XYZ file of C-alpha atoms in Angstrom:
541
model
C 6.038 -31.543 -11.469
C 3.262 -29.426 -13.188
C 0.777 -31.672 -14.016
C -1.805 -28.258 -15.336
C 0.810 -26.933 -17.453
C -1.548 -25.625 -20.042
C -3.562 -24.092 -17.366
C -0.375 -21.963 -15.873
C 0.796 -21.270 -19.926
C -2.646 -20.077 -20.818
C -2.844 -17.484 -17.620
C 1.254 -16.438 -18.380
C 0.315 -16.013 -22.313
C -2.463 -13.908 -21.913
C -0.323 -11.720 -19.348
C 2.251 -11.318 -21.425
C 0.361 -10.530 -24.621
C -1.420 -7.708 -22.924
C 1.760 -6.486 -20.838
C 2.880 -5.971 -24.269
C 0.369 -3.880 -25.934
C 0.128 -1.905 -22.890
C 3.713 -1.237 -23.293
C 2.801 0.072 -26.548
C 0.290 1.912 -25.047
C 2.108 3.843 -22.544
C 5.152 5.004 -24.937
C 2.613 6.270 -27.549
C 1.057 8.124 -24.440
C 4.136 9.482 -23.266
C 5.253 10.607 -27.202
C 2.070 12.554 -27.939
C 2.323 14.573 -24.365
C 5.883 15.731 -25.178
C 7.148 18.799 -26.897
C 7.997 15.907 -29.895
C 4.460 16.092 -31.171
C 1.679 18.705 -31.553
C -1.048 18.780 -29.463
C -3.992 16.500 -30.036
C -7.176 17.375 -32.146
C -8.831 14.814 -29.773
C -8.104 14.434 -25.930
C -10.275 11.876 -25.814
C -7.786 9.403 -27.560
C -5.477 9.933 -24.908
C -7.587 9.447 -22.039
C -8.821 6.211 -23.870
C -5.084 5.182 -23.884
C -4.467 5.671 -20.459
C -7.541 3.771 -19.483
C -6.750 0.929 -21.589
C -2.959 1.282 -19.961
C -4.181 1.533 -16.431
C -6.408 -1.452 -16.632
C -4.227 -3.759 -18.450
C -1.394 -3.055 -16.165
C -3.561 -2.340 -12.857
C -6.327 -5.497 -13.094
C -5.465 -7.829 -15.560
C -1.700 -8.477 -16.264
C -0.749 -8.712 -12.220
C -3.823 -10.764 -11.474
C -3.104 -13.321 -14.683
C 0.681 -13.527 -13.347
C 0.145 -14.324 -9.928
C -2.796 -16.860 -10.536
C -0.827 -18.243 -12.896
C 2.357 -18.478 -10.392
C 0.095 -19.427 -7.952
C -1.612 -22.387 -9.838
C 2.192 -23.549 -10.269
C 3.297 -22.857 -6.758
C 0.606 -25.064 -5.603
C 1.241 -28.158 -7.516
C 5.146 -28.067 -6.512
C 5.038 -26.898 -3.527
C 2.558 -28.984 -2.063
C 3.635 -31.740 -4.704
C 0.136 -32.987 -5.558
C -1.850 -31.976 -8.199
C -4.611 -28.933 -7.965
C -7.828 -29.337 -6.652
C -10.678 -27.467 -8.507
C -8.718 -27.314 -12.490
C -12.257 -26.877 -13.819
C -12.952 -24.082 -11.279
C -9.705 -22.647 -12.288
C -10.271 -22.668 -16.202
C -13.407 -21.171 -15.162
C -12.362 -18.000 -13.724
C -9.501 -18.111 -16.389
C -12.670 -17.471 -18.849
C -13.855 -15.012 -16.468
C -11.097 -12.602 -16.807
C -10.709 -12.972 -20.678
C -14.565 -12.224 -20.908
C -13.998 -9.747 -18.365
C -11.011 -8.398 -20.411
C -12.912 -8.018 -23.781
C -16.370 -6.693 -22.549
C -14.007 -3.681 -20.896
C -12.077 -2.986 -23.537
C -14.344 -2.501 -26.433
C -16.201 0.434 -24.673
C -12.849 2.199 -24.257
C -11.530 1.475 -27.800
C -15.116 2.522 -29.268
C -14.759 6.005 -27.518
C -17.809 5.053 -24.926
C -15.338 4.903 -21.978
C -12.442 6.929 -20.833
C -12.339 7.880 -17.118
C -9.432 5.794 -16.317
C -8.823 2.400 -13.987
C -9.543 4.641 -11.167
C -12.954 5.414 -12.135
C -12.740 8.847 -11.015
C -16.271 9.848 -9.825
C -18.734 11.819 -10.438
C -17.293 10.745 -13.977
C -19.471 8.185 -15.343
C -18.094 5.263 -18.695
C -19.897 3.153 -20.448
C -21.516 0.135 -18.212
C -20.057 -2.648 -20.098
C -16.133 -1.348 -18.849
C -17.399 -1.838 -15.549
C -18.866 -4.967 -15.779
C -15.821 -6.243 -17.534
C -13.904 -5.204 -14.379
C -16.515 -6.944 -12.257
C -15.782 -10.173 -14.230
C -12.276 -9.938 -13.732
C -12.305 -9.620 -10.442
C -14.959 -12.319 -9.859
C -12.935 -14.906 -11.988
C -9.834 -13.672 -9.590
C -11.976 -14.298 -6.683
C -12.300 -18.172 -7.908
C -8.662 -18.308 -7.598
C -8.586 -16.915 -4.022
C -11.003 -19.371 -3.070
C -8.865 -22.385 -4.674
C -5.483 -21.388 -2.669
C -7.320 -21.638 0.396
C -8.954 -24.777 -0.123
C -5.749 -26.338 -1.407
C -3.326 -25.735 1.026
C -6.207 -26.012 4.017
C -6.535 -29.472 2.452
C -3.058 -30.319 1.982
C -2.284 -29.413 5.774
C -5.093 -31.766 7.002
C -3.813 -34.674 4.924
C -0.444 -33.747 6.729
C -1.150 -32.499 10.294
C 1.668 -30.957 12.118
C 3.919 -30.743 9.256
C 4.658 -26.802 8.329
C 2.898 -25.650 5.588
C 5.601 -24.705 2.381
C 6.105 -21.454 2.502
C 5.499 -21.065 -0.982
C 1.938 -21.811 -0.537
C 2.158 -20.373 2.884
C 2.925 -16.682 1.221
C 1.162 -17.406 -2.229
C -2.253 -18.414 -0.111
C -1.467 -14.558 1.907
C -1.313 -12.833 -1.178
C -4.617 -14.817 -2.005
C -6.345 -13.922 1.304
C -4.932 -9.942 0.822
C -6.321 -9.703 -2.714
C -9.791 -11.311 -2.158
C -10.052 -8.674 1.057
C -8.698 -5.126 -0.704
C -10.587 -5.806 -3.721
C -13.997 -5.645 -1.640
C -13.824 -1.860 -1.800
C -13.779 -1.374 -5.055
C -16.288 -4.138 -5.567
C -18.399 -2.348 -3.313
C -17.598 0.744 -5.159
C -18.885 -0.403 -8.428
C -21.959 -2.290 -7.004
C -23.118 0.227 -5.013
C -22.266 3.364 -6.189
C -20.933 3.631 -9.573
C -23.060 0.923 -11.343
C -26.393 2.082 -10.737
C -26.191 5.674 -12.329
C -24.182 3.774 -15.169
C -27.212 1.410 -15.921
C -29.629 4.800 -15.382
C -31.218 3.982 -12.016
C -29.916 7.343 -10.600
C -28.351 10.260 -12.213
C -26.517 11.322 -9.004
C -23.755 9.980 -7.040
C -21.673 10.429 -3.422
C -18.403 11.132 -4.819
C -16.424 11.012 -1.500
C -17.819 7.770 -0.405
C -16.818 6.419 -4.000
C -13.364 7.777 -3.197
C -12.830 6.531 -0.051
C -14.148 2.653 -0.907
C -11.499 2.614 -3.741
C -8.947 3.466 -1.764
C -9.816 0.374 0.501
C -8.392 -1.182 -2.798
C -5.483 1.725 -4.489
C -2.634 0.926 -2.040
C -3.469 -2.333 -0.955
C -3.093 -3.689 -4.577
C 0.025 -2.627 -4.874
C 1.239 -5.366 -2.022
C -0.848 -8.173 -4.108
C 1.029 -7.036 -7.204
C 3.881 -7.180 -4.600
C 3.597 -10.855 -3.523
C 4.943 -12.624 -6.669
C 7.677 -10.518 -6.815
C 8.867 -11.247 -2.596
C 7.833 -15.133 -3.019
C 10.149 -15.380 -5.895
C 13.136 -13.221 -3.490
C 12.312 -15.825 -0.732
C 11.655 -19.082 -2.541
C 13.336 -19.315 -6.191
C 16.352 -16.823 -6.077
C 18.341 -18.544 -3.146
C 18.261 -21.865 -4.521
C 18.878 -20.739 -8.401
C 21.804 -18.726 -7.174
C 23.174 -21.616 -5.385
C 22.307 -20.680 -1.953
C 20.136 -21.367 1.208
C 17.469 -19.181 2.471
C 18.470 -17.613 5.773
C 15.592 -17.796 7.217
C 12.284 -19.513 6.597
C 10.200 -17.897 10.006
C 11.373 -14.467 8.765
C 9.994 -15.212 5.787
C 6.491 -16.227 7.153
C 6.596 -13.146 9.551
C 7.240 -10.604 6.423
C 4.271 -12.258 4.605
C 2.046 -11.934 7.891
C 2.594 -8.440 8.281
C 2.178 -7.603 4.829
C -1.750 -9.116 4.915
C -2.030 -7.109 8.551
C -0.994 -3.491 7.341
C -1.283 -3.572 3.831
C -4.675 -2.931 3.934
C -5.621 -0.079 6.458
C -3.712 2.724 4.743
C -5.546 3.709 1.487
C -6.684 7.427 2.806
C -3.188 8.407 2.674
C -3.995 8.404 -1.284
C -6.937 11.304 -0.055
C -5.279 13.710 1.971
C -5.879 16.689 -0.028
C -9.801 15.591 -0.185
C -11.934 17.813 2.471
C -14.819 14.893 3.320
C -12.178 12.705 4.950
C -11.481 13.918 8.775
C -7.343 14.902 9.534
C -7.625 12.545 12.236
C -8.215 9.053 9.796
C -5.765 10.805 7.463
C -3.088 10.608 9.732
C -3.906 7.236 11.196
C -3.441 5.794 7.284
C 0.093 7.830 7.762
C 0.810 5.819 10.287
C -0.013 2.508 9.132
C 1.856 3.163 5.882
C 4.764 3.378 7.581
C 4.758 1.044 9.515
C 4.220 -1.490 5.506
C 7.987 -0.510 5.746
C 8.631 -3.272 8.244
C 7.988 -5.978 6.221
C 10.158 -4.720 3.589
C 13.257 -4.200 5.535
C 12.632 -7.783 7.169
C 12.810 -8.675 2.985
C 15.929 -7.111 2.679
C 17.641 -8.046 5.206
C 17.062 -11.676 5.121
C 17.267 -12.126 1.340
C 20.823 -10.161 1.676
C 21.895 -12.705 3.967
C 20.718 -15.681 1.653
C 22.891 -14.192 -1.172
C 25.546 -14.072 1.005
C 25.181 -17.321 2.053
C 25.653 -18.154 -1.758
C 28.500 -16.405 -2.555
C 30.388 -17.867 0.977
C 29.309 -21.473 -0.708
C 31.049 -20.200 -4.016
C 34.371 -19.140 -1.698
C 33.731 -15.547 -1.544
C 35.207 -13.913 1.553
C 35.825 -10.968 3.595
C 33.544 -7.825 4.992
C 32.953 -7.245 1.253
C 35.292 -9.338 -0.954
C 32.269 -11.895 -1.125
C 30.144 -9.374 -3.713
C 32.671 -9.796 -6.184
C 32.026 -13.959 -6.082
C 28.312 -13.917 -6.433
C 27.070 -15.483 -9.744
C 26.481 -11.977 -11.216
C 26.063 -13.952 -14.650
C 23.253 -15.165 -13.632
C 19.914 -14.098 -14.420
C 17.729 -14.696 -11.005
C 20.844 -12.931 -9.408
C 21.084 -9.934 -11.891
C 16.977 -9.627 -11.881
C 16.849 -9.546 -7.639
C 20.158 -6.734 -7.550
C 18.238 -4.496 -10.256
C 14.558 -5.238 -8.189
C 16.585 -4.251 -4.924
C 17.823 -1.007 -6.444
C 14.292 0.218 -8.145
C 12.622 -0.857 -5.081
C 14.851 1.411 -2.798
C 14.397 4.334 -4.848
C 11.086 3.924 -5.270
C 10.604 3.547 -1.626
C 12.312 6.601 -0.596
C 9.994 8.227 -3.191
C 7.018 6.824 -1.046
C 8.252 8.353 2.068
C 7.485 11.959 0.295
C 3.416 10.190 -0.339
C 3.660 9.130 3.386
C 3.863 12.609 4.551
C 0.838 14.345 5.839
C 2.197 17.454 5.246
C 5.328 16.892 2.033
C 2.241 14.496 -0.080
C 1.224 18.212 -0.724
C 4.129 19.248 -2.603
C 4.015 16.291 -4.910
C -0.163 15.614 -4.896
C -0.848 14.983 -8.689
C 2.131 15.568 -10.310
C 4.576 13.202 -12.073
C 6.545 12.730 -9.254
C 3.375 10.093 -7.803
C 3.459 8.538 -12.013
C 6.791 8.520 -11.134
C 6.963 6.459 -8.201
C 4.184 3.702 -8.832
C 6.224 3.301 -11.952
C 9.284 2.677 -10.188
C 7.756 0.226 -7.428
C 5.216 -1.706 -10.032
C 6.899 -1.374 -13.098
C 9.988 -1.458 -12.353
C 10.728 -3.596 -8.990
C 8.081 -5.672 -9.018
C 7.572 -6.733 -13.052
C 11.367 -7.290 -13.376
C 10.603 -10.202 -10.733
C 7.835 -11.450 -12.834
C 10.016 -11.727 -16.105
C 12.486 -13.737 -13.063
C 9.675 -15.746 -12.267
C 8.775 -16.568 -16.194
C 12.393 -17.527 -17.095
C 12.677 -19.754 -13.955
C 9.017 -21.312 -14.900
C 9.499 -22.107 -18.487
C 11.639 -24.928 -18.060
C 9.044 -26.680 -16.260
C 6.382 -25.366 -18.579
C 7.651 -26.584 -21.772
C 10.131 -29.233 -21.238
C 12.618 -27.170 -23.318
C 16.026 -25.833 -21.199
C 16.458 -22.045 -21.389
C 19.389 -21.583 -23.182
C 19.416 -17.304 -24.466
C 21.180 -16.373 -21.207
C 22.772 -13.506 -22.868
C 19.592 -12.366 -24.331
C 18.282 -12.296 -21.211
C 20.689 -10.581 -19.476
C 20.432 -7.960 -21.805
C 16.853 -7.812 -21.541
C 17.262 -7.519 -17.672
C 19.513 -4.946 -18.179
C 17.348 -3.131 -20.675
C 14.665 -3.130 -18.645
C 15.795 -1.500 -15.680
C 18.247 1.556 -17.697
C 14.644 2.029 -19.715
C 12.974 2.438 -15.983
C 15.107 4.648 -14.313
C 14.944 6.980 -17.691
C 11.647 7.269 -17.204
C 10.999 7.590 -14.021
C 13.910 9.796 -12.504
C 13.174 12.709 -15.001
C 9.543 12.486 -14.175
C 10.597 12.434 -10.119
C 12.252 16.052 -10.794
C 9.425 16.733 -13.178
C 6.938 16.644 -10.040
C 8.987 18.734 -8.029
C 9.199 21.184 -11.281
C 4.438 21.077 -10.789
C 4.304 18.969 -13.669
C 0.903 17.554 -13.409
C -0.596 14.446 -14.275
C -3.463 12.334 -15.951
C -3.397 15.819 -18.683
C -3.366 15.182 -22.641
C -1.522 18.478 -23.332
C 1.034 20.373 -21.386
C 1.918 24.187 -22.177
C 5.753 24.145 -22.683
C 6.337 27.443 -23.291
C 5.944 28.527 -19.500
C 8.713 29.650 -17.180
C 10.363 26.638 -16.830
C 9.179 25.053 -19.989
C 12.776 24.146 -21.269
C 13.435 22.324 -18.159
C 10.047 20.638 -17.913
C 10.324 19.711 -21.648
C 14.026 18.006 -21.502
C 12.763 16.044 -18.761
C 9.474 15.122 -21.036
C 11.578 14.155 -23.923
C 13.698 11.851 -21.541
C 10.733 10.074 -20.312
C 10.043 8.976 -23.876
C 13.556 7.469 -24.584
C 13.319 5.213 -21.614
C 9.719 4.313 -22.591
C 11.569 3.444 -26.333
C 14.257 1.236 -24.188
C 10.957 -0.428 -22.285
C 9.305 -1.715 -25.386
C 12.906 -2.950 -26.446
C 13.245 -4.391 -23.547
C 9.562 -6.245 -23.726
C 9.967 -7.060 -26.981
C 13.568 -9.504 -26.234
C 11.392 -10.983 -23.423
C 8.164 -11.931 -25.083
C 11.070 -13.065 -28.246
C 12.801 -15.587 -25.667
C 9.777 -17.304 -24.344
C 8.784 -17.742 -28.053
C 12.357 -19.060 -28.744
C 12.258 -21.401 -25.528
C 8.989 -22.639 -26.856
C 10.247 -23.386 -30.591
C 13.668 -25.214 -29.138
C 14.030 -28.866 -28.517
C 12.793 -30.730 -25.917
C 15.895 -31.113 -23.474
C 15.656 -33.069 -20.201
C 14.876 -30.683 -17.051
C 15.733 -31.249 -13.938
C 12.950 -31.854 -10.923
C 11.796 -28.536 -9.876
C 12.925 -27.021 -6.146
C 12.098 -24.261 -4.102
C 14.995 -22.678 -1.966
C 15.193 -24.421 1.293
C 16.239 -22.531 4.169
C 19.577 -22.909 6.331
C 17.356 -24.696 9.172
C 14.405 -26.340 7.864
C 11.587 -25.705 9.619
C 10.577 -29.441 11.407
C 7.368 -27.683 13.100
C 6.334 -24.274 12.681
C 3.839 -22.394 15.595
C 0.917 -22.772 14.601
C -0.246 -18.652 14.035
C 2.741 -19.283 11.105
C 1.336 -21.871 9.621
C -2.006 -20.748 8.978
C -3.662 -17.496 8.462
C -6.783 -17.612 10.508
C -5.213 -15.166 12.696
C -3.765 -13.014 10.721
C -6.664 -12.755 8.313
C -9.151 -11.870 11.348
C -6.489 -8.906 12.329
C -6.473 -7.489 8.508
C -10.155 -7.231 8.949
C -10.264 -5.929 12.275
C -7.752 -3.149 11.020
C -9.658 -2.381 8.009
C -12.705 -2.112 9.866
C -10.667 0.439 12.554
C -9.286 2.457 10.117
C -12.562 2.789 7.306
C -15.988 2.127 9.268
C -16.386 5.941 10.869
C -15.401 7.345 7.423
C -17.443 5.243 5.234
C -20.467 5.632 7.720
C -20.105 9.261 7.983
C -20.140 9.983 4.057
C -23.243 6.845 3.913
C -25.313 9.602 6.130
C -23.811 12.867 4.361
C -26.584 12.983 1.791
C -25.464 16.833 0.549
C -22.347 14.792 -0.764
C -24.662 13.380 -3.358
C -23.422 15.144 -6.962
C -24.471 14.968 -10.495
C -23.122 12.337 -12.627
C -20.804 13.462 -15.225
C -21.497 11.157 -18.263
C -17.937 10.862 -20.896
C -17.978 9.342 -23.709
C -21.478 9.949 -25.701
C -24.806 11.581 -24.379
C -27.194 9.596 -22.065
C-alpha cells in the first residue's frame, strides 16, 4: 500500500504535463525545419524550442518519473511507509521552482543555447539556476533512497534487500554521482561569466565535465524502464522472474560502467588526448553487458509465463504469451526500439565510424530511439501499472491503451529510421534551416517530411495516454487488489552481502570515474590558453 499517494501523483502529474508540451514542442520543431514550411524570419525561436525540448525531456520529465516511481517503490517494496515525506515535498518544490525560473528566460528570448549548454555560449543566469534547483531538489531524493532502504535493512539484518529498492536505490546512487559534472560545470565554469564575474571561459574543460553527466544520464533515465522489465512485467504477465541475482548483477554493473565513458561523446574535440578517447570506447562497450544480461533473463521470465499459460515447443510458446496484454505488448515494443537503437550506438562507439555520423541526425536519431522510444514506452508501462494503486479506480481502457502502445512505437520508428539514413545522407543537426535544393535534396527532404508524420503519430499517441489517466481518474472507485512485485523462480533466502548493498559498488563507480576523467580535467584546469571569450545569446550584456 501507498500510504504518500498524493506525493507519487503530484511528481507523475507534473511529468506528464510537461512530457506533453514538449511533445508539442518537438513536432512544431521538426515541421518548421522541413521543406513543408518556409524558412524562419527568426532562428532564435527555434533554438528557444529546442532548449525548452531538451530540458523538459533531458532534466525534468525523467527525474519527476523516477522519483516519483521511486517514492512508490519504496513504500511497497519495503512495505513501510517513507521516511523524510516533508524532505520529499521539499525537493518536489525544488524542481517546480527550478522548472519555472528556467523556463521563463528561454520563452522571453534571454536564453537559447540548448540543455547542453554549449560553451563559450553564454544564456541568461536565471536558466541555469533553474537547472541548479532541479537538480538540487533531485539530489534530496537520492539522499532519501539511501537512507530508506539503509534503514529498512538494519531493522531487518540478514534478510536480502527487495530488489526493487535494491535497483531503484542504484539508479539513486548513479544519478546523484553523474550529475556532479555538470554541477561542477555550472558552478565553476559557466555561472560565473553568466552573473559577470568573468567574461572568459575554458571551453574544453566545460566540455569534458558535462560529459561526466551526457551518457551517464541516459542509464538513470534507463533505470525505471529495466526495474519495471525485472520487477512489474513478470508478475503482470503471469510469470516468475528467472532470476533475481542476475537481476542485482545487471543493476551493479550498470552504476560501475555507466559512468566512465562520457568522452566518447568528444572524440572529434582536439583538447582531449586519443589515448582517454579510446579508453571511454572501451568502457562503453563493455555498458553492453548489462544489457544483454537484461535480455536474456527477462526473455526467460516471459517464457516462463507463457509455459505457465501451456505454451510449448522451441517456439510454439510465443504464440501463447498474453500478447493482449499491455505490460507484455509495452516490454516486446521496448525490446525492439532498444535493439535498434543499440546497434545504432555501436556506430557512436567507434573511434573511428563516430566520424561518419558526428553531428548529424543519425546521433538525434538514436537518443530518440533509446530515450524516447525504449525507455518512455516503459514509463507509460509503469504509469498504467501504478494508477490502480494511485487512485483506487481499476484500469479498465485496455484497448485504448493498446492502441496507444502501438501508436507510440509506429510514430517512433517514423521518426527515427528516416533520420538514421538522413545522417548517413550529412544531414546535420541542432540547425533552424536546411538548404533542400542541394544534390541530394529530394532524398534528404522525403526523409524530413517523414520525420514529421511520425512526430504527428507521437502527439497522437501522447495525447490517448495523458486521456486514459484522466479517464482512470474520473471512473469509479473499484476494489484493487494488494500490490506485488514479480517474485523470482527461487527466492532469494540470503543474498551475499556485495548484492545487497552498494557500498562496494558505489566506491568502484568512483574509482572509475576518477581513472577515466582526473588527467583530462587536470590537464585542461592548467591549460590557461584554453580560456575563450564568452559568447553572450539572447540580448547584449
Amino acid at each position: 500500500m501507498i500510504s504518500n499517494k498524493r506525493l507519487v501523483l503530484a511528481h507523475f502529474w507534473l511529468a506528464f504535463i510537461v512530457f506533453g508540451v514538449a511533445i508539442l514542442l518537438g513536432e512544431w520543431q521538426m515541421f518548421i525545419r522541413s521543406p513543408l514550411h518556409g524558412w524562419l524570419r527568426n532562428a532564435d525561436l527555434y533554438y528557444r524550442s529546442v532548449t525548452a525540448h531538451g530540458t523538459v525531456m533531458g532534466y525534468v520529465f525523467p527525474t519527476l518519473v523516477a522519483m516519483g516511481f521511486g517514492y512508490a517503490v519504496s513504500e511497497l517494496s519495503l512495505g513501510r511507509p517513507l521516511i523524510g515525506p516533508r524532505w520529499a515535498w521539499a525537493g518536489f518544490v525544488l524542481i517546480v521552482i527550478g522548472s519555472v525560473v528556467a523556463s521563463v528566460p528561454i520563452a522571453m528570448g534571454l536564453d537559447s543555447v540548448l540543455y547542453t549548454f554549449y560553451p563559450p555560449m553564454i544564456g541568461h543566469v536565471s536558466y541555469y539556476l533553474g537547472v541548479v534547483l532541479v537538480v538540487v531538489g533531485s539530489w534530496i531524493w537520492v539522499a532519501l533512497m539511501g537512507v530508506n532502504m539503509y534503514s529498512w535493512k538494519k531493522a531487518n539484518p540478514g534478510v536480502p534487500v527487495p530488489l526493487p529498492m535494491f535497483a531503484t536505490v542504484a539508479g539513486a546512487f548513479l544519478w546523484g554521482w553523474t550529475a556532479v559534472g555538470a554541477a561542477s560545470e555550472l558552478l565553476f565554469q559557466i555561472l560565473p561569466v553568466a552573473f559577470g564575474l568573468s567574461n572568459t571561459i575554458n571551453a574544453g574543460l566545460a566540455r569534458v565535465l558535462f560529459s561526466w553527466t551526457l551518457h551517464a544520464i541516459v542509464y538513470f533515465w534507463l533505470m525505471p524502464a529495466y526495474i519495471a522489465f525485472y520487477t512489474i512485467v513478470p508478475r503482470a504477465i503471469g510469470g516468475r522472474l528467472y532470476s533475481d541475482t542476475m537481476g542485482r548483477v545487471a543493476f551493479v554493473l550498470f552504476l560501475v560502467f555507466s559512468m566512465p565513458i562520457g568522452i566518447h561523446h568528444l572524440f572529434a574535440d582536439p583538447q582531449v588526448g586519443s589515448g582517454f578517447k579510446f579508453l571511454h570506447s572501451v568502457f562503453t562497450a563493455m555498458v553492453s553487458v548489462p544489457t544483454l544480461l537484461t535480455v536474456f533473463t527477462i526473455c526467460a521470465s516471459v517464457e516462463i509465463a507463457s509455459r505457465l499459460r501451456g505454451g510449448k515447443g522451441a517456439f510454439g510458446w510465443v504464440k501463447a504469451l498474453p500478447w493482449g496484454n499491455p505490460q507484455m505488448l509495452a516490454l516486446a515494443l521496448s525490446f525492439v526500439m532498444l535493439g535498434f537503437g543499440g546497434a545504432g550506438g555501436l556506430i557512436n562507439m567507434s573511434y573511428q565510424l563516430n566520424s561518419t555520423i558526428h553531428n548529424t541526425q543519425w546521433v538525434t536519431a538514436h537518443f530518440h530511439l533509446i530515450f524516447a522510444g525504449a525507455i518512455v514506452i516503459m514509463y507509460f508501462a509503469i504509469a498504467y501499472d501504478l494508477w490502480p494503486q494511485l487512485t483506487g479506480r481499476a484500469m479498465t481502457d485496455l484497448r485504448l491503451i493498446r492502441t496507444q502502445l502501438w501508436l507510440w512505437f509506429i510514430g517512433m520508428i517514423v521518426l527515427t529510421f528516416p533520420w538514421h539514413y538522413a545522417g548517413l545522407l550529412g544531414v546535420p543537426r541542432r540547425m533552424a534551416y536546411y538548404d533542400y535544393s542541394g544534390p541530394n535534396g529530394h532524398t534528404e527532404a522525403i526523409t524530413v517530411i517523414m520525420s514529421v508524420v511520425g512526430g504527428a503519430i507521437l502527439v497522437i499517441s501522447a495525447a490517448l495516454f495523458i486521456t486514459v489517466l484522466v479517464r482512470n481518474h474520473r471512473g469509479r472507485t473499484a476494489d484493487v487488489a494488494p500490490y506485488t512485485f514479480s517474485r523470482a523462480v527461487h527466492e532469494p533466502k540470503s543474498v551475499h552481502w556485495a548484492l545487497n548493498g552498494l557500498g562496494l559498488w558505489v566506491g568502484l563507480m568512483i574509482a572509475l570515474t576518477v581513472t577515466n576523467y582526473a588527467f583530462p580535467i587536470w590537464q585542461l584546469i592548467k591549460l590557461h590558453e584554453a580560456q575563450v571569450p564568452a559568447v553572450y545569446v539572447g540580448g547584449d550584456r
